[in-house]
Amino acid sequence: MTRTWRKDTAHPEAPPRSRTTIADIAEAAGVSKPTVSRVLNQRGDVAPATRRKVEEVAAELGYVPSPGARALRTGRHGALGLLLPPEPWGGLVDVVYGVSEEAAARQMNVMVFPLPAEREAQRRFATTTLPHLPIDGLVALMPDGMLLHRGAIPLSGARIVAFDDRGIRPGIPYVETTNREGVRDVVGHLVAHGCRRIAFTGGTAELAFAQARYEGYLDGLRDAGLPYVPDRVLRSDDDVPSEVEIRRLLTAEEPDGPPDAVVAAWDEIATAVGHVAYELGLRPGRDLALTGFDDRPEVELMFNGLTTVHQPLREMGQASVRLLLEILDHGPGPGNATVPTHLVVRESCGPHAADGTPLPLKSPLQNES
Amino acid sequence: MTRTWRKDTAHPEAPPRSRTTIADIAEAAGVSKPTVSRVLNQRGDVAPATRRKVEEVAAELGYVPSPGARALRTGRHGALGLLLPPEPWGGLVDVVYGVSEEAAARQMNVMVFPLPAEREAQRRFATTTLPHLPIDGLVALMPDGMLLHRGAIPLSGARIVAFDDRGIRPGIPYVETTNREGVRDVVGHLVAHGCRRIAFTGGTAELAFAQARYEGYLDGLRDAGLPYVPDRVLRSDDDVPSEVEIRRLLTAEEPDGPPDAVVAAWDEIATAVGHVAYELGLRPGRDLALTGFDDRPEVELMFNGLTTVHQPLREMGQASVRLLLEILDHGPGPGNATVPTHLVVRESCGPHAADGTPLPLKSPLQNES
DNA sequence: TTGTACGCGTTATCAT
DNA sequence: ATGATAACGCGTACAA
């Protein structure tokens, strides 16, 4: 009877129940604290009978371990951080779910941190807040402009993995996807549909992923031996090009007629293009092939389905956690992980035969040359 | 020199840097540990000179507090949990950001937990996982079917706030929005546009929020003295009604012609309706008024802008945190919070005069009776 | 296989 | 205003 009666620190009206500790279990089971600890941590060197007895008593007393005490003792918090970009975006949910699920499967919790929008606040977060966080590692979705090196988390010992980064930040392991190859594939599919005047729109070289997708477009043209036509490329600083710009792209006659296909760098842009196409009397999938990138569920409803490239955000989230834990457990290695995109063929790229073979579109505006 | 040299528990190649503690600071500053603690915790009863000295030394030594030790001692983790529904949904990002921001402003961290899809796993989560979590409270977005009472988190002492719940779970404080009033308002706006044959679609009575929106539709009809016409209501079990169902709704002639407006219970449904409308040659905002609910940014691009009801998910997230902390600090009160929706007028409900006055649509299919 | 003894870093209590 | 001391709950040497 070494334990004194502790008063409840919660609100007065709450019953004065004090926490069950391993000491309580030890006393009730007639063993010592370390033995209880060994049982609870699934360690082998315990007699089966003792084990059963302890587990029984623990369940009976409703024992709940104290995360704080464990963290203090072990130095690990059993938690990961997830750094989110300042601007919310629907796809982030998938990242959050992927990271959380993989973490949960490995008995880890996930803390989320939306980054402030202002640069100074970002710096403060990285230098002041980050090191104090009760996390063992960090999965970071950073704006391309933000630099963060390992040393930025000096004393917490936290390790870091960058999400969707292509080696922009030297020394930081990252998880990426096949932005470039994904667009290359989609161009190939359009070519199989008989498209020859394939346009591209979206993003600028500032955005690393947009640049990669643009290069995939160039790859695709090259694969098919198609010429590069500047008027068929619309790259804009805005998230989504203006209606006027899109209209100009869709009606650019040089050199051999208007585009018979438009590859958008992400689904929202494809949505906008589809809208303008409707205005022009062009129905995506019938008169014009149209593709997106990301495979956002929100746009699935349009055009009887938008053909797009699935970006595996959820799987990338999972991969980030695996990579991070690998680093935490075995130290930093050559690291990095690539999760492949895949083509999702729906209706907006044109008709298909019963066996899935792409068929040509029947564009009323098409000038066969 | 009471401190012994502690070896680094990290990887061998890491430099053997040991953590700076308040004991180190105390020694270097020539004061005692409690004094350092007082300074670091901004408590008043410290001499200015001492304070400056301690702060100086702490900065110099790069002191970082140990969250585990603090949690052990205080019994508070400085973290909140955010329970997410099994199915990801774009709007959840706003909730996550709202909760995180408000929490960060109050020096709290946020842990996210997507709920498993299977009922048994949900039960296990509530009974087994939840009590062990290093959190002080929980904001819960639960499927309507899931029950969770205060006692479900017995030993962690965590308190709980339900998100977007309308008192379904007795005893649990909640944050809600004005689903019903929001739709009532939008119907009123359509009436101002001259619409008289207003249809409604989306959801069933199973979904509490969908039911509330349906009732708002009925309120709106009643306000305007318009009759309830069963053929103008399409409520479906699916997330989004089928194209066939929507087509039937849009072409229902009884008793006085097809609908001149469609109120969708959420934006995705409005998107689908808009798509079918286009197929029928009806352009939203010109030939047919169309409204949504939620104000998802993804659909903003369509129809030159979808008139909709903004659901303040971010603000609701913030309110949840405020309510939860209120409960943590001062005990449970009469609680609950309501964050109002507001109407977002764009183009899909019809034209407006320069001063914003709603103008009537010119529907070619309209039979004035 | 099990028990003894101690320390992790912090804050609360009390005394000065 | 400050210091000595103890305690939070757990894990881990080391001894038995």
Coordinates of C-alpha atoms in Angstrom, one line a residue, chain B:
Chain B
M1 CA 27.6 18.9 -12.0
T2 CA 24.9 16.5 -11.0
R3 CA 24.1 15.5 -14.6
T4 CA 25.6 12.4 -16.0
W5 CA 26.5 12.1 -19.7
R6 CA 23.6 10.5 -21.5
K7 CA 24.2 8.6 -24.6
D8 CA 22.2 9.4 -27.7
T9 CA 19.5 6.9 -28.3
A10 CA 19.2 7.7 -32.0
H11 CA 21.3 6.2 -34.7
P12 CA 25.0 5.5 -34.2
E13 CA 26.1 7.9 -36.9
A14 CA 24.2 10.8 -35.3
P15 CA 26.3 13.1 -33.1
P16 CA 25.8 12.3 -29.5
R17 CA 24.0 15.5 -28.6
S18 CA 21.9 15.2 -25.5
R19 CA 18.8 17.2 -24.8
T20 CA 19.0 20.5 -23.1
T21 CA 16.7 20.4 -20.0
I22 CA 15.6 23.0 -17.6
A23 CA 18.2 21.5 -15.2
D24 CA 20.9 22.6 -17.7
I25 CA 19.4 26.0 -17.9
A26 CA 19.1 26.3 -14.1
E27 CA 22.8 25.3 -13.7
A28 CA 24.0 27.7 -16.3
A29 CA 21.9 30.6 -15.1
G30 CA 22.7 30.0 -11.5
V31 CA 19.1 29.5 -10.4
S32 CA 16.9 26.5 -9.5
K33 CA 14.7 24.4 -11.7
P34 CA 11.4 25.8 -10.5
T35 CA 12.5 29.3 -11.3
V36 CA 13.3 28.3 -14.8
S37 CA 10.0 26.6 -15.1
R38 CA 8.3 29.7 -13.9
V39 CA 10.0 31.9 -16.5
L40 CA 9.3 29.5 -19.3
N41 CA 5.7 29.3 -18.4
Q42 CA 5.2 33.1 -18.3
R43 CA 4.3 33.2 -14.7
G44 CA 4.4 36.5 -12.9
D45 CA 6.2 36.0 -9.7
V46 CA 9.8 36.3 -11.1
A47 CA 12.2 39.1 -10.8
P48 CA 12.7 40.9 -14.1
A49 CA 16.5 40.4 -14.0
T50 CA 16.2 36.7 -13.3
R51 CA 13.7 36.4 -16.0
R52 CA 16.0 38.0 -18.6
K53 CA 18.9 36.0 -17.6
V54 CA 17.0 32.7 -17.8
E55 CA 15.5 33.5 -21.1
E56 CA 18.9 34.4 -22.4
V57 CA 20.5 31.2 -21.3
A58 CA 17.6 29.1 -22.6
A59 CA 17.9 30.6 -26.1
E60 CA 21.6 30.2 -26.0
L61 CA 21.4 26.5 -25.1
G62 CA 18.6 26.0 -27.7
Y63 CA 16.2 24.7 -25.2
V64 CA 13.2 22.7 -26.4
P65 CA 10.6 21.6 -23.9
S66 CA 9.8 17.9 -23.7
P67 CA 6.1 17.4 -24.5
G68 CA 6.1 14.0 -22.9
A69 CA 7.4 15.2 -19.6
R70 CA 5.0 18.0 -19.5
A71 CA 2.1 15.7 -20.4
L72 CA 3.1 13.3 -17.7
R73 CA 3.2 16.0 -15.1
T74 CA 0.2 18.1 -16.1
G75 CA -2.1 15.4 -17.4
R76 CA -2.8 17.5 -20.5
H77 CA -1.5 16.7 -23.9
G78 CA -2.1 20.0 -25.6
A79 CA -3.8 18.1 -28.4
L80 CA -7.2 17.6 -29.8
G81 CA -8.5 14.6 -31.8
L82 CA -10.5 15.0 -35.0
L83 CA -12.6 12.0 -35.9
L84 CA -13.3 11.8 -39.6
P85 CA -15.9 9.7 -41.4
P86 CA -14.9 6.6 -43.2
E87 CA -15.6 8.1 -46.6
P88 CA -13.3 10.9 -47.7
W89 CA -15.0 14.0 -49.1
G90 CA -13.5 17.1 -50.5
G91 CA -15.2 19.4 -47.9
L92 CA -13.4 17.6 -45.1
V93 CA -10.3 19.6 -46.0
D94 CA -12.1 22.8 -44.9
V95 CA -13.0 21.1 -41.6
V96 CA -9.4 20.0 -41.1
Y97 CA -8.1 23.5 -41.8
G98 CA -10.7 25.2 -39.6
V99 CA -10.0 22.9 -36.7
S100 CA -6.3 23.1 -37.1
E101 CA -6.1 26.8 -37.4
E102 CA -8.3 27.5 -34.4
A103 CA -6.4 24.9 -32.4
A104 CA -3.0 26.4 -33.5
A105 CA -4.2 29.8 -32.4
R106 CA -4.7 28.3 -29.0
Q107 CA -1.4 26.4 -28.9
M108 CA -3.1 23.1 -29.4
N109 CA -2.2 20.4 -31.9
V110 CA -4.7 18.3 -33.8
M111 CA -4.6 14.5 -34.4
V112 CA -6.8 13.1 -37.2
F113 CA -8.5 9.7 -37.1
P114 CA -10.4 8.4 -40.1
L115 CA -13.0 6.0 -38.8
P116 CA -12.9 2.5 -40.2
A117 CA -15.7 1.6 -42.5
E118 CA -16.8 -1.6 -40.7
R119 CA -19.1 -1.4 -37.7
E120 CA -17.1 -3.8 -35.6
A121 CA -13.9 -1.9 -36.3
Q122 CA -15.7 1.3 -35.3
R123 CA -16.7 -0.2 -32.1
R124 CA -13.2 -1.3 -31.4
F125 CA -11.9 2.1 -32.2
A126 CA -14.3 3.8 -29.8
T127 CA -13.7 1.4 -27.0
T128 CA -10.1 0.4 -27.4
T129 CA -8.2 2.9 -29.4
L130 CA -9.9 6.2 -28.4
P131 CA -9.3 6.0 -24.6
H132 CA -5.5 5.5 -25.2
L133 CA -5.0 8.5 -27.4
P134 CA -2.9 11.4 -26.2
I135 CA -5.6 14.0 -26.6
D136 CA -7.6 16.2 -24.3
G137 CA -10.8 16.2 -26.3
L138 CA -12.4 15.1 -29.6
V139 CA -14.2 16.8 -32.4
A140 CA -16.2 14.0 -34.0
L141 CA -17.7 13.9 -37.5
M142 CA -19.7 10.7 -37.2
P143 CA -21.9 8.8 -39.6
D144 CA -25.5 9.3 -38.5
G145 CA -25.7 5.7 -37.5
M146 CA -22.8 5.7 -35.1
L147 CA -23.5 6.2 -31.5
L148 CA -21.0 7.4 -29.1
H149 CA -21.7 8.6 -25.7
R150 CA -19.6 10.5 -23.3
G151 CA -18.8 7.3 -21.5
A152 CA -17.3 5.9 -24.6
I153 CA -14.1 7.7 -23.7
P154 CA -13.9 6.6 -20.1
L155 CA -10.4 6.9 -18.8
S156 CA -8.7 9.4 -21.0
G157 CA -11.0 12.0 -19.6
A158 CA -11.4 13.3 -23.1
R159 CA -14.4 15.4 -23.8
I160 CA -16.3 15.3 -27.1
V161 CA -18.0 17.6 -29.5
A162 CA -20.1 16.4 -32.4
F163 CA -19.8 18.2 -35.8
D164 CA -22.9 18.9 -37.8
D165 CA -25.1 16.9 -35.6
R166 CA -28.6 18.0 -34.6
G167 CA -29.0 16.6 -31.2
I168 CA -29.1 13.1 -32.5
R169 CA -26.9 11.9 -29.7
P170 CA -28.3 13.1 -26.4
G171 CA -25.7 14.6 -24.1
I172 CA -23.2 15.3 -26.7
P173 CA -22.7 19.0 -27.4
Y174 CA -22.6 19.8 -31.1
V175 CA -21.9 22.4 -33.8
E176 CA -24.4 22.7 -36.6
T177 CA -25.2 24.9 -39.5
T178 CA -28.5 26.2 -40.8
N179 CA -29.2 23.5 -43.4
R180 CA -32.9 24.2 -43.3
E181 CA -32.9 27.9 -43.3
G182 CA -30.2 27.9 -46.1
V183 CA -32.5 26.1 -48.5
R184 CA -35.5 28.1 -47.5
D185 CA -33.5 31.2 -48.4
V186 CA -32.5 29.8 -51.8
V187 CA -36.1 29.0 -52.6
G188 CA -37.0 32.5 -51.7
H189 CA -34.4 33.8 -54.1
L190 CA -35.7 31.6 -56.9
V191 CA -39.2 32.9 -56.3
A192 CA -37.8 36.4 -56.6
H193 CA -36.4 35.3 -60.0
G194 CA -40.0 34.6 -61.0
C195 CA -39.7 30.8 -60.7
R196 CA -43.0 29.1 -59.7
R197 CA -42.4 25.5 -60.5
I198 CA -39.5 24.7 -58.3
A199 CA -38.2 21.2 -58.0
F200 CA -36.0 19.6 -55.4
T201 CA -33.6 16.7 -55.5
G202 CA -31.2 14.8 -53.4
G203 CA -30.9 12.6 -50.3
T204 CA -33.4 10.8 -48.2
A205 CA -34.7 11.1 -44.7
E206 CA -32.0 8.8 -43.6
L207 CA -29.4 11.5 -43.9
A208 CA -30.2 14.1 -41.2
F209 CA -28.7 17.0 -43.1
A210 CA -30.5 16.0 -46.3
Q211 CA -33.8 15.8 -44.5
A212 CA -33.2 19.3 -43.0
R213 CA -32.6 20.7 -46.5
Y214 CA -35.7 19.0 -47.8
E215 CA -37.7 20.6 -45.0
G216 CA -36.2 24.0 -45.9
Y217 CA -37.5 23.4 -49.4
L218 CA -41.0 22.8 -48.0
D219 CA -40.6 25.9 -45.9
G220 CA -39.7 27.9 -49.0
L221 CA -42.7 26.7 -50.9
R222 CA -45.0 27.5 -48.0
D223 CA -43.5 31.0 -47.7
A224 CA -44.3 31.7 -51.3
G225 CA -47.7 30.0 -51.3
L226 CA -46.6 27.5 -53.9
P227 CA -48.1 24.0 -54.0
Y228 CA -46.2 20.9 -53.2
V229 CA -46.0 18.7 -56.3
P230 CA -44.7 15.2 -55.7
D231 CA -43.4 14.8 -59.3
R232 CA -41.1 17.8 -58.7
V233 CA -39.3 16.0 -55.8
L234 CA -36.6 13.4 -56.4
R235 CA -35.1 11.9 -53.4
S236 CA -32.8 9.0 -53.9
D237 CA -30.7 6.6 -51.8
D238 CA -27.7 7.2 -54.1
D239 CA -25.3 10.0 -53.5
V240 CA -26.3 11.4 -56.9
P241 CA -29.6 10.4 -58.7
S242 CA -29.2 8.7 -62.1
E243 CA -29.4 10.5 -65.4
V244 CA -32.7 8.8 -66.1
E245 CA -34.2 10.0 -62.9
I246 CA -33.0 13.6 -63.4
R247 CA -34.3 13.6 -67.0
R248 CA -37.7 12.5 -65.7
L249 CA -37.6 15.3 -63.1
L250 CA -36.7 17.9 -65.6
T251 CA -39.4 16.9 -68.1
A252 CA -42.2 16.3 -65.7
E253 CA -45.1 18.3 -67.2
E254 CA -47.6 17.8 -64.5
P255 CA -49.6 19.8 -63.5
D256 CA -48.5 23.1 -65.2
G257 CA -45.4 22.4 -67.1
P258 CA -41.8 21.3 -66.4
P259 CA -39.8 22.8 -63.5
D260 CA -38.4 26.2 -64.1
A261 CA -36.0 25.7 -61.2
V262 CA -34.2 22.9 -59.5
V263 CA -32.9 23.1 -56.0
A264 CA -30.2 20.4 -55.5
A265 CA -29.4 19.2 -52.0
W266 CA -25.7 19.5 -52.6
D267 CA -23.4 20.8 -55.3
E268 CA -22.5 17.4 -56.8
I269 CA -26.1 16.8 -57.5
A270 CA -26.5 20.2 -59.1
T271 CA -23.6 19.3 -61.3
A272 CA -25.3 16.2 -62.5
V273 CA -28.6 18.1 -63.0
G274 CA -26.7 20.7 -65.0
H275 CA -25.2 18.1 -67.2
V276 CA -28.5 16.5 -68.0
A277 CA -30.0 20.0 -68.6
Y278 CA -27.4 20.7 -71.2
E279 CA -28.3 17.5 -72.9
L280 CA -31.9 18.6 -73.0
G281 CA -30.8 21.9 -74.5
L282 CA -31.5 23.8 -71.3
R283 CA -28.8 26.1 -70.2
P284 CA -28.7 26.7 -66.5
G285 CA -29.1 30.4 -65.7
R286 CA -30.8 31.0 -69.0
D287 CA -33.5 28.4 -69.5
L288 CA -33.5 26.9 -66.1
A289 CA -32.6 28.1 -62.6
L290 CA -30.3 25.7 -60.8
T291 CA -28.9 25.9 -57.3
G292 CA -26.7 23.8 -55.1
F293 CA -25.6 23.6 -51.5
D294 CA -22.2 23.5 -49.9
D295 CA -20.3 25.9 -52.2
R296 CA -17.6 23.5 -53.2
P297 CA -14.9 25.3 -55.1
E298 CA -14.6 22.5 -57.6
V299 CA -17.9 23.3 -59.2
E300 CA -17.5 27.0 -59.3
L301 CA -16.3 26.6 -62.8
M302 CA -19.5 25.2 -64.2
F303 CA -22.4 27.1 -65.7
N304 CA -20.5 30.4 -65.3
G305 CA -20.9 29.8 -61.6
L306 CA -23.3 27.8 -59.6
T307 CA -25.6 29.7 -57.3
T308 CA -25.5 27.8 -54.0
V309 CA -25.6 28.0 -50.3
H310 CA -22.3 28.3 -48.6
Q311 CA -21.8 25.8 -45.9
P312 CA -19.3 27.3 -43.5
L313 CA -17.3 24.2 -42.9
R314 CA -14.1 26.0 -41.9
E315 CA -15.9 28.2 -39.5
M316 CA -17.8 25.2 -38.1
G317 CA -14.4 23.6 -37.5
Q318 CA -13.2 26.7 -35.7
A319 CA -16.4 26.8 -33.6
S320 CA -16.0 23.1 -32.7
V321 CA -12.6 23.9 -31.2
R322 CA -13.9 26.9 -29.3
L323 CA -16.8 24.9 -27.9
L324 CA -14.5 22.0 -27.0
L325 CA -12.0 24.1 -25.2
E326 CA -14.8 25.9 -23.4
I327 CA -15.9 22.6 -22.1
L328 CA -12.4 21.5 -21.2
D329 CA -11.8 24.7 -19.3
H330 CA -15.1 25.4 -17.6
G331 CA -16.9 22.1 -17.7
P332 CA -19.8 21.1 -19.9
G333 CA -22.4 23.8 -20.2
P334 CA -25.6 24.1 -22.1
G335 CA -23.3 24.3 -25.1
N336 CA -23.9 23.8 -28.8
A337 CA -23.1 26.3 -31.5
T338 CA -24.8 27.2 -34.8
V339 CA -22.8 28.7 -37.6
P340 CA -25.1 30.2 -40.3
T341 CA -25.0 29.4 -44.0
H342 CA -25.3 32.2 -46.5
L343 CA -26.5 32.4 -50.0
V344 CA -23.9 32.7 -52.8
V345 CA -25.6 34.2 -55.8
R346 CA -23.8 33.4 -59.1
E347 CA -25.2 32.9 -62.6
S348 CA -27.0 29.6 -62.6
C349 CA -30.2 30.9 -60.9
G350 CA -30.8 33.5 -63.6
P351 CA -29.9 37.0 -64.6
H352 CA -29.7 40.0 -62.3
A353 CA -30.0 43.7 -62.8
A354 CA -27.0 45.9 -62.1
D355 CA -28.1 46.5 -58.6
G356 CA -28.4 42.8 -58.0
T357 CA -32.2 42.5 -58.3
P358 CA -33.1 39.1 -59.6
L359 CA -34.6 39.1 -63.1
P360 CA -36.9 36.4 -64.6
L361 CA -35.4 33.6 -66.8
K362 CA -36.5 33.2 -70.4
S363 CA -37.3 29.6 -70.6
P364 CA -38.2 28.4 -74.1
L365 CA -40.0 25.4 -72.6
Q366 CA -42.0 27.5 -70.2
N367 CA -45.8 27.3 -70.6
E368 CA -47.3 30.3 -68.9
S369 CA -50.6 29.1 -67.5

